[in-house]
Amino acid sequence: MTPLKKQNKLRQLILLRVNMGRESIVTPELQKKYIERRKAELTQMEDAIANKDFDSLSVFGHNMKGNAESYGFEDLGLMGAKLEQAAKSEELDKIKSLYQNIKSFILEQKV
């Protein structure tokens, strides 16, 4: 394998991210697992919205805010932060809109 092919292969397999001043390695496989876990949470989020369970929605948002960027999904982290704030303020219409954005983002990922 030529050095250029080796370098391209390495780029395909490993995404180097700088997170909070330290380097971490996120592979496409880890990203895929992360997205699969978020897909599994969508139904739980829908239930929380239907039941106006703002505490659970705040936790979902907080967790996304805290870990999405580590997996290379900065936009999802920002949406999570907004969801957390909307849940704390009990803004149901805003939560529903954010949920649709989060759901679309997650389902559109091709990892």
Tab-separated table of N, CA and C in Angstrom:
chain	number	residue	atom	x	y	z
A	1	MET	N	0.850	-1.168	0.000
A	1	MET	CA	0.000	0.000	0.000
A	1	MET	C	0.900	1.237	0.000
A	2	THR	N	0.594	2.164	-0.893
A	2	THR	CA	1.398	3.383	-0.977
A	2	THR	C	1.116	4.264	0.232
A	3	PRO	N	2.059	5.144	0.561
A	3	PRO	CA	1.829	6.036	1.708
A	3	PRO	C	0.554	6.870	1.556
A	4	LEU	N	0.249	7.320	0.332
A	4	LEU	CA	-0.953	8.117	0.120
A	4	LEU	C	-2.216	7.293	0.361
A	5	LYS	N	-2.239	6.050	-0.137
A	5	LYS	CA	-3.397	5.191	0.097
A	5	LYS	C	-3.543	4.874	1.578
A	6	LYS	N	-2.419	4.662	2.235
A	6	LYS	CA	-2.444	4.381	3.666
A	6	LYS	C	-3.010	5.581	4.433
A	7	GLN	N	-2.601	6.768	4.028
A	7	GLN	CA	-3.090	7.980	4.681
A	7	GLN	C	-4.589	8.151	4.435
A	8	ASN	N	-5.045	7.915	3.213
A	8	ASN	CA	-6.473	8.022	2.918
A	8	ASN	C	-7.282	6.998	3.693
A	9	LYS	N	-6.760	5.797	3.798
A	9	LYS	CA	-7.444	4.742	4.556
A	9	LYS	C	-7.566	5.153	6.029
A	10	LEU	N	-6.487	5.696	6.544
A	10	LEU	CA	-6.486	6.144	7.930
A	10	LEU	C	-7.534	7.239	8.140
A	11	ARG	N	-7.638	8.168	7.194
A	11	ARG	CA	-8.653	9.218	7.297
A	11	ARG	C	-10.057	8.645	7.288
A	12	GLN	N	-10.264	7.595	6.527
A	12	GLN	CA	-11.579	6.978	6.469
A	12	GLN	C	-11.916	6.263	7.773
A	13	LEU	N	-10.958	5.702	8.423
A	13	LEU	CA	-11.204	4.896	9.615
A	13	LEU	C	-11.218	5.689	10.903
A	14	ILE	N	-10.460	6.787	10.947
A	14	ILE	CA	-10.318	7.516	12.213
A	14	ILE	C	-10.572	8.996	12.005
A	15	LEU	N	-11.412	9.562	12.829
A	15	LEU	CA	-11.637	10.997	12.849
A	15	LEU	C	-10.971	11.524	14.108
A	16	LEU	N	-10.012	12.408	13.919
A	16	LEU	CA	-9.330	12.966	15.076
A	16	LEU	C	-10.057	14.233	15.496
A	17	ARG	N	-10.499	14.252	16.704
A	17	ARG	CA	-11.253	15.383	17.221
A	17	ARG	C	-10.492	15.997	18.392
A	18	VAL	N	-10.547	17.290	18.484
A	18	VAL	CA	-9.995	17.975	19.639
A	18	VAL	C	-11.187	18.410	20.472
A	19	ASN	N	-11.224	17.926	21.692
A	19	ASN	CA	-12.375	18.178	22.541
A	19	ASN	C	-11.879	18.635	23.908
A	20	MET	N	-12.169	19.879	24.236
A	20	MET	CA	-11.821	20.440	25.537
A	20	MET	C	-10.322	20.326	25.808
A	21	GLY	N	-9.535	20.632	24.789
A	21	GLY	CA	-8.099	20.686	24.978
A	21	GLY	C	-7.391	19.349	24.985
A	22	ARG	N	-8.097	18.258	24.748
A	22	ARG	CA	-7.430	16.967	24.701
A	22	ARG	C	-7.877	16.244	23.438
A	23	GLU	N	-7.022	15.425	22.911
A	23	GLU	CA	-7.330	14.711	21.693
A	23	GLU	C	-8.076	13.423	22.014
A	24	SER	N	-9.039	13.106	21.182
A	24	SER	CA	-9.736	11.841	21.329
A	24	SER	C	-9.969	11.272	19.940
A	25	ILE	N	-10.002	9.982	19.833
A	25	ILE	CA	-10.180	9.327	18.548
A	25	ILE	C	-11.611	8.788	18.475
A	26	VAL	N	-12.305	9.180	17.423
A	26	VAL	CA	-13.665	8.715	17.206
A	26	VAL	C	-13.694	8.012	15.858
A	27	THR	N	-13.961	6.735	15.884
A	27	THR	CA	-14.025	5.972	14.647
A	27	THR	C	-15.439	6.026	14.074
A	28	PRO	N	-15.589	5.777	12.796
A	28	PRO	CA	-16.940	5.711	12.222
A	28	PRO	C	-17.816	4.681	12.927
A	29	GLU	N	-17.233	3.595	13.397
A	29	GLU	CA	-18.008	2.579	14.114
A	29	GLU	C	-18.572	3.146	15.417
A	30	LEU	N	-17.782	3.943	16.132
A	30	LEU	CA	-18.279	4.577	17.364
A	30	LEU	C	-19.377	5.578	17.038
A	31	GLN	N	-19.206	6.322	15.937
A	31	GLN	CA	-20.253	7.263	15.531
A	31	GLN	C	-21.540	6.517	15.203
A	32	LYS	N	-21.413	5.403	14.512
A	32	LYS	CA	-22.589	4.613	14.143
A	32	LYS	C	-23.325	4.129	15.392
A	33	LYS	N	-22.576	3.628	16.380
A	33	LYS	CA	-23.189	3.160	17.625
A	33	LYS	C	-23.872	4.299	18.372
A	34	TYR	N	-23.236	5.459	18.355
A	34	TYR	CA	-23.817	6.624	19.020
A	34	TYR	C	-25.159	6.988	18.381
A	35	ILE	N	-25.184	7.044	17.059
A	35	ILE	CA	-26.414	7.388	16.346
A	35	ILE	C	-27.483	6.324	16.573
A	36	GLU	N	-27.105	5.062	16.604
A	36	GLU	CA	-28.081	3.996	16.864
A	36	GLU	C	-28.702	4.150	18.250
A	37	ARG	N	-27.900	4.544	19.231
A	37	ARG	CA	-28.448	4.768	20.582
A	37	ARG	C	-29.418	5.949	20.580
A	38	ARG	N	-29.075	6.990	19.829
A	38	ARG	CA	-29.975	8.144	19.749
A	38	ARG	C	-31.269	7.773	19.030
A	39	LYS	N	-31.191	6.934	18.000
A	39	LYS	CA	-32.407	6.476	17.308
A	39	LYS	C	-33.325	5.743	18.283
A	40	ALA	N	-32.738	4.927	19.138
A	40	ALA	CA	-33.528	4.162	20.113
A	40	ALA	C	-34.220	5.090	21.108
A	41	GLU	N	-33.651	6.262	21.347
A	41	GLU	CA	-34.239	7.208	22.299
A	41	GLU	C	-35.388	8.023	21.709
A	42	LEU	N	-35.526	8.025	20.392
A	42	LEU	CA	-36.556	8.857	19.773
A	42	LEU	C	-37.955	8.521	20.286
A	43	THR	N	-38.259	7.247	20.407
A	43	THR	CA	-39.578	6.845	20.907
A	43	THR	C	-39.763	7.298	22.351
A	44	GLN	N	-38.710	7.182	23.141
A	44	GLN	CA	-38.789	7.639	24.533
A	44	GLN	C	-39.021	9.141	24.593
A	45	MET	N	-38.374	9.868	23.695
A	45	MET	CA	-38.581	11.317	23.656
A	45	MET	C	-40.013	11.652	23.246
A	46	GLU	N	-40.534	10.922	22.268
A	46	GLU	CA	-41.932	11.133	21.844
A	46	GLU	C	-42.888	10.898	23.012
A	47	ASP	N	-42.635	9.844	23.772
A	47	ASP	CA	-43.472	9.549	24.944
A	47	ASP	C	-43.378	10.670	25.976
A	48	ALA	N	-42.168	11.163	26.190
A	48	ALA	CA	-41.977	12.247	27.158
A	48	ALA	C	-42.706	13.516	26.709
A	49	ILE	N	-42.694	13.777	25.403
A	49	ILE	CA	-43.424	14.941	24.887
A	49	ILE	C	-44.924	14.749	25.099
A	50	ALA	N	-45.435	13.571	24.742
A	50	ALA	CA	-46.865	13.279	24.890
A	50	ALA	C	-47.320	13.404	26.342
A	51	ASN	N	-46.440	13.015	27.263
A	51	ASN	CA	-46.770	13.050	28.694
A	51	ASN	C	-46.352	14.345	29.380
A	52	LYS	N	-45.808	15.268	28.592
A	52	LYS	CA	-45.302	16.544	29.135
A	52	LYS	C	-44.338	16.300	30.289
A	53	ASP	N	-43.459	15.323	30.078
A	53	ASP	CA	-42.447	14.960	31.076
A	53	ASP	C	-41.204	15.821	30.839
A	54	PHE	N	-41.277	17.058	31.320
A	54	PHE	CA	-40.224	18.026	31.069
A	54	PHE	C	-38.896	17.642	31.718
A	55	ASP	N	-38.960	16.950	32.851
A	55	ASP	CA	-37.719	16.513	33.501
A	55	ASP	C	-36.954	15.540	32.609
A	56	SER	N	-37.657	14.551	32.055
A	56	SER	CA	-36.991	13.592	31.165
A	56	SER	C	-36.459	14.274	29.917
A	57	LEU	N	-37.241	15.190	29.362
A	57	LEU	CA	-36.799	15.910	28.164
A	57	LEU	C	-35.561	16.754	28.454
A	58	SER	N	-35.517	17.332	29.629
A	58	SER	CA	-34.336	18.101	30.027
A	58	SER	C	-33.105	17.205	30.109
A	59	VAL	N	-33.281	16.002	30.631
A	59	VAL	CA	-32.174	15.045	30.722
A	59	VAL	C	-31.720	14.614	29.327
A	60	PHE	N	-32.662	14.312	28.433
A	60	PHE	CA	-32.291	13.957	27.060
A	60	PHE	C	-31.453	15.079	26.438
A	61	GLY	N	-31.940	16.306	26.575
A	61	GLY	CA	-31.227	17.449	26.010
A	61	GLY	C	-29.861	17.632	26.639
A	62	HIS	N	-29.807	17.520	27.945
A	62	HIS	CA	-28.533	17.683	28.662
A	62	HIS	C	-27.508	16.641	28.197
A	63	ASN	N	-27.949	15.397	28.074
A	63	ASN	CA	-27.030	14.340	27.651
A	63	ASN	C	-26.526	14.563	26.226
A	64	MET	N	-27.419	14.983	25.336
A	64	MET	CA	-27.002	15.273	23.957
A	64	MET	C	-26.013	16.429	23.936
A	65	LYS	N	-26.326	17.444	24.700
A	65	LYS	CA	-25.439	18.606	24.774
A	65	LYS	C	-24.048	18.173	25.227
A	66	GLY	N	-24.015	17.263	26.178
A	66	GLY	CA	-22.749	16.862	26.763
A	66	GLY	C	-21.927	15.878	25.958
A	67	ASN	N	-22.571	15.055	25.112
A	67	ASN	CA	-21.774	14.010	24.459
A	67	ASN	C	-21.769	14.031	22.934
A	68	ALA	N	-22.680	14.745	22.303
A	68	ALA	CA	-22.757	14.709	20.835
A	68	ALA	C	-21.474	15.228	20.181
A	69	GLU	N	-20.936	16.309	20.699
A	69	GLU	CA	-19.730	16.893	20.104
A	69	GLU	C	-18.553	15.926	20.184
A	70	SER	N	-18.490	15.147	21.237
A	70	SER	CA	-17.401	14.180	21.388
A	70	SER	C	-17.400	13.144	20.275
A	71	TYR	N	-18.568	12.935	19.667
A	71	TYR	CA	-18.694	11.968	18.582
A	71	TYR	C	-18.697	12.644	17.205
A	72	GLY	N	-18.434	13.943	17.188
A	72	GLY	CA	-18.364	14.666	15.925
A	72	GLY	C	-19.684	15.240	15.452
A	73	PHE	N	-20.668	15.345	16.331
A	73	PHE	CA	-21.991	15.839	15.964
A	73	PHE	C	-22.289	17.144	16.705
A	74	GLU	N	-21.544	18.198	16.354
A	74	GLU	CA	-21.671	19.480	17.036
A	74	GLU	C	-23.080	20.042	16.939
A	75	ASP	N	-23.701	19.935	15.762
A	75	ASP	CA	-25.053	20.479	15.583
A	75	ASP	C	-26.061	19.784	16.504
A	76	LEU	N	-25.917	18.489	16.674
A	76	LEU	CA	-26.800	17.755	17.566
A	76	LEU	C	-26.610	18.225	19.012
A	77	GLY	N	-25.380	18.494	19.382
A	77	GLY	CA	-25.105	19.021	20.717
A	77	GLY	C	-25.775	20.363	20.955
A	78	LEU	N	-25.762	21.225	19.948
A	78	LEU	CA	-26.425	22.528	20.074
A	78	LEU	C	-27.936	22.358	20.202
A	79	MET	N	-28.498	21.427	19.426
A	79	MET	CA	-29.931	21.156	19.535
A	79	MET	C	-30.271	20.600	20.914
A	80	GLY	N	-29.393	19.757	21.441
A	80	GLY	CA	-29.596	19.211	22.775
A	80	GLY	C	-29.625	20.303	23.834
A	81	ALA	N	-28.725	21.283	23.703
A	81	ALA	CA	-28.698	22.396	24.655
A	81	ALA	C	-29.996	23.185	24.591
A	82	LYS	N	-30.496	23.409	23.370
A	82	LYS	CA	-31.767	24.131	23.214
A	82	LYS	C	-32.935	23.326	23.786
A	83	LEU	N	-32.907	22.013	23.583
A	83	LEU	CA	-33.956	21.160	24.134
A	83	LEU	C	-33.946	21.216	25.659
A	84	GLU	N	-32.772	21.159	26.237
A	84	GLU	CA	-32.670	21.224	27.698
A	84	GLU	C	-33.292	22.524	28.221
A	85	GLN	N	-32.949	23.634	27.587
A	85	GLN	CA	-33.481	24.926	28.033
A	85	GLN	C	-34.993	25.015	27.838
A	86	ALA	N	-35.476	24.531	26.684
A	86	ALA	CA	-36.922	24.563	26.420
A	86	ALA	C	-37.674	23.694	27.426
A	87	ALA	N	-37.093	22.556	27.785
A	87	ALA	CA	-37.739	21.675	28.769
A	87	ALA	C	-37.769	22.325	30.145
A	88	LYS	N	-36.695	22.987	30.510
A	88	LYS	CA	-36.665	23.668	31.811
A	88	LYS	C	-37.703	24.789	31.875
A	89	SER	N	-37.963	25.404	30.705
A	89	SER	CA	-38.956	26.479	30.629
A	89	SER	C	-40.359	25.960	30.308
A	90	GLU	N	-40.457	24.643	30.117
A	90	GLU	CA	-41.721	23.984	29.781
A	90	GLU	C	-42.390	24.592	28.546
A	91	GLU	N	-41.581	24.852	27.523
A	91	GLU	CA	-42.062	25.416	26.262
A	91	GLU	C	-42.365	24.266	25.295
A	92	LEU	N	-43.571	23.736	25.390
A	92	LEU	CA	-43.937	22.524	24.662
A	92	LEU	C	-43.844	22.688	23.142
A	93	ASP	N	-44.316	23.808	22.600
A	93	ASP	CA	-44.249	24.008	21.149
A	93	ASP	C	-42.798	24.038	20.662
A	94	LYS	N	-41.944	24.701	21.410
A	94	LYS	CA	-40.521	24.758	21.050
A	94	LYS	C	-39.896	23.368	21.150
A	95	ILE	N	-40.275	22.617	22.168
A	95	ILE	CA	-39.769	21.251	22.340
A	95	ILE	C	-40.168	20.385	21.153
A	96	LYS	N	-41.419	20.492	20.729
A	96	LYS	CA	-41.895	19.704	19.584
A	96	LYS	C	-41.113	20.045	18.321
A	97	SER	N	-40.852	21.313	18.108
A	97	SER	CA	-40.084	21.742	16.938
A	97	SER	C	-38.646	21.228	17.004
A	98	LEU	N	-38.040	21.358	18.174
A	98	LEU	CA	-36.666	20.861	18.353
A	98	LEU	C	-36.609	19.349	18.169
A	99	TYR	N	-37.614	18.661	18.678
A	99	TYR	CA	-37.648	17.215	18.521
A	99	TYR	C	-37.648	16.833	17.042
A	100	GLN	N	-38.446	17.529	16.248
A	100	GLN	CA	-38.480	17.234	14.810
A	100	GLN	C	-37.121	17.473	14.165
A	101	ASN	N	-36.434	18.532	14.566
A	101	ASN	CA	-35.089	18.810	14.046
A	101	ASN	C	-34.096	17.733	14.477
A	102	ILE	N	-34.179	17.336	15.727
A	102	ILE	CA	-33.287	16.295	16.255
A	102	ILE	C	-33.542	14.973	15.531
A	103	LYS	N	-34.805	14.626	15.396
A	103	LYS	CA	-35.170	13.381	14.718
A	103	LYS	C	-34.662	13.379	13.273
A	104	SER	N	-34.888	14.472	12.566
A	104	SER	CA	-34.409	14.572	11.177
A	104	SER	C	-32.897	14.433	11.110
A	105	PHE	N	-32.211	15.113	12.009
A	105	PHE	CA	-30.740	15.051	12.014
A	105	PHE	C	-30.269	13.619	12.217
A	106	ILE	N	-30.828	12.951	13.198
A	106	ILE	CA	-30.411	11.593	13.529
A	106	ILE	C	-30.706	10.631	12.384
A	107	LEU	N	-31.895	10.710	11.824
A	107	LEU	CA	-32.281	9.781	10.757
A	107	LEU	C	-31.544	10.043	9.442
A	108	GLU	N	-31.022	11.244	9.264
A	108	GLU	CA	-30.292	11.563	8.036
A	108	GLU	C	-28.824	11.147	8.073
A	109	GLN	N	-28.333	10.746	9.229
A	109	GLN	CA	-26.909	10.399	9.345
A	109	GLN	C	-26.600	9.129	8.562
A	110	LYS	N	-25.536	9.172	7.815
A	110	LYS	CA	-25.088	8.037	6.995
A	110	LYS	C	-23.721	7.574	7.511
A	111	VAL	N	-23.703	7.111	8.729
A	111	VAL	CA	-22.442	6.610	9.304
A	111	VAL	C	-22.414	5.101	9.299
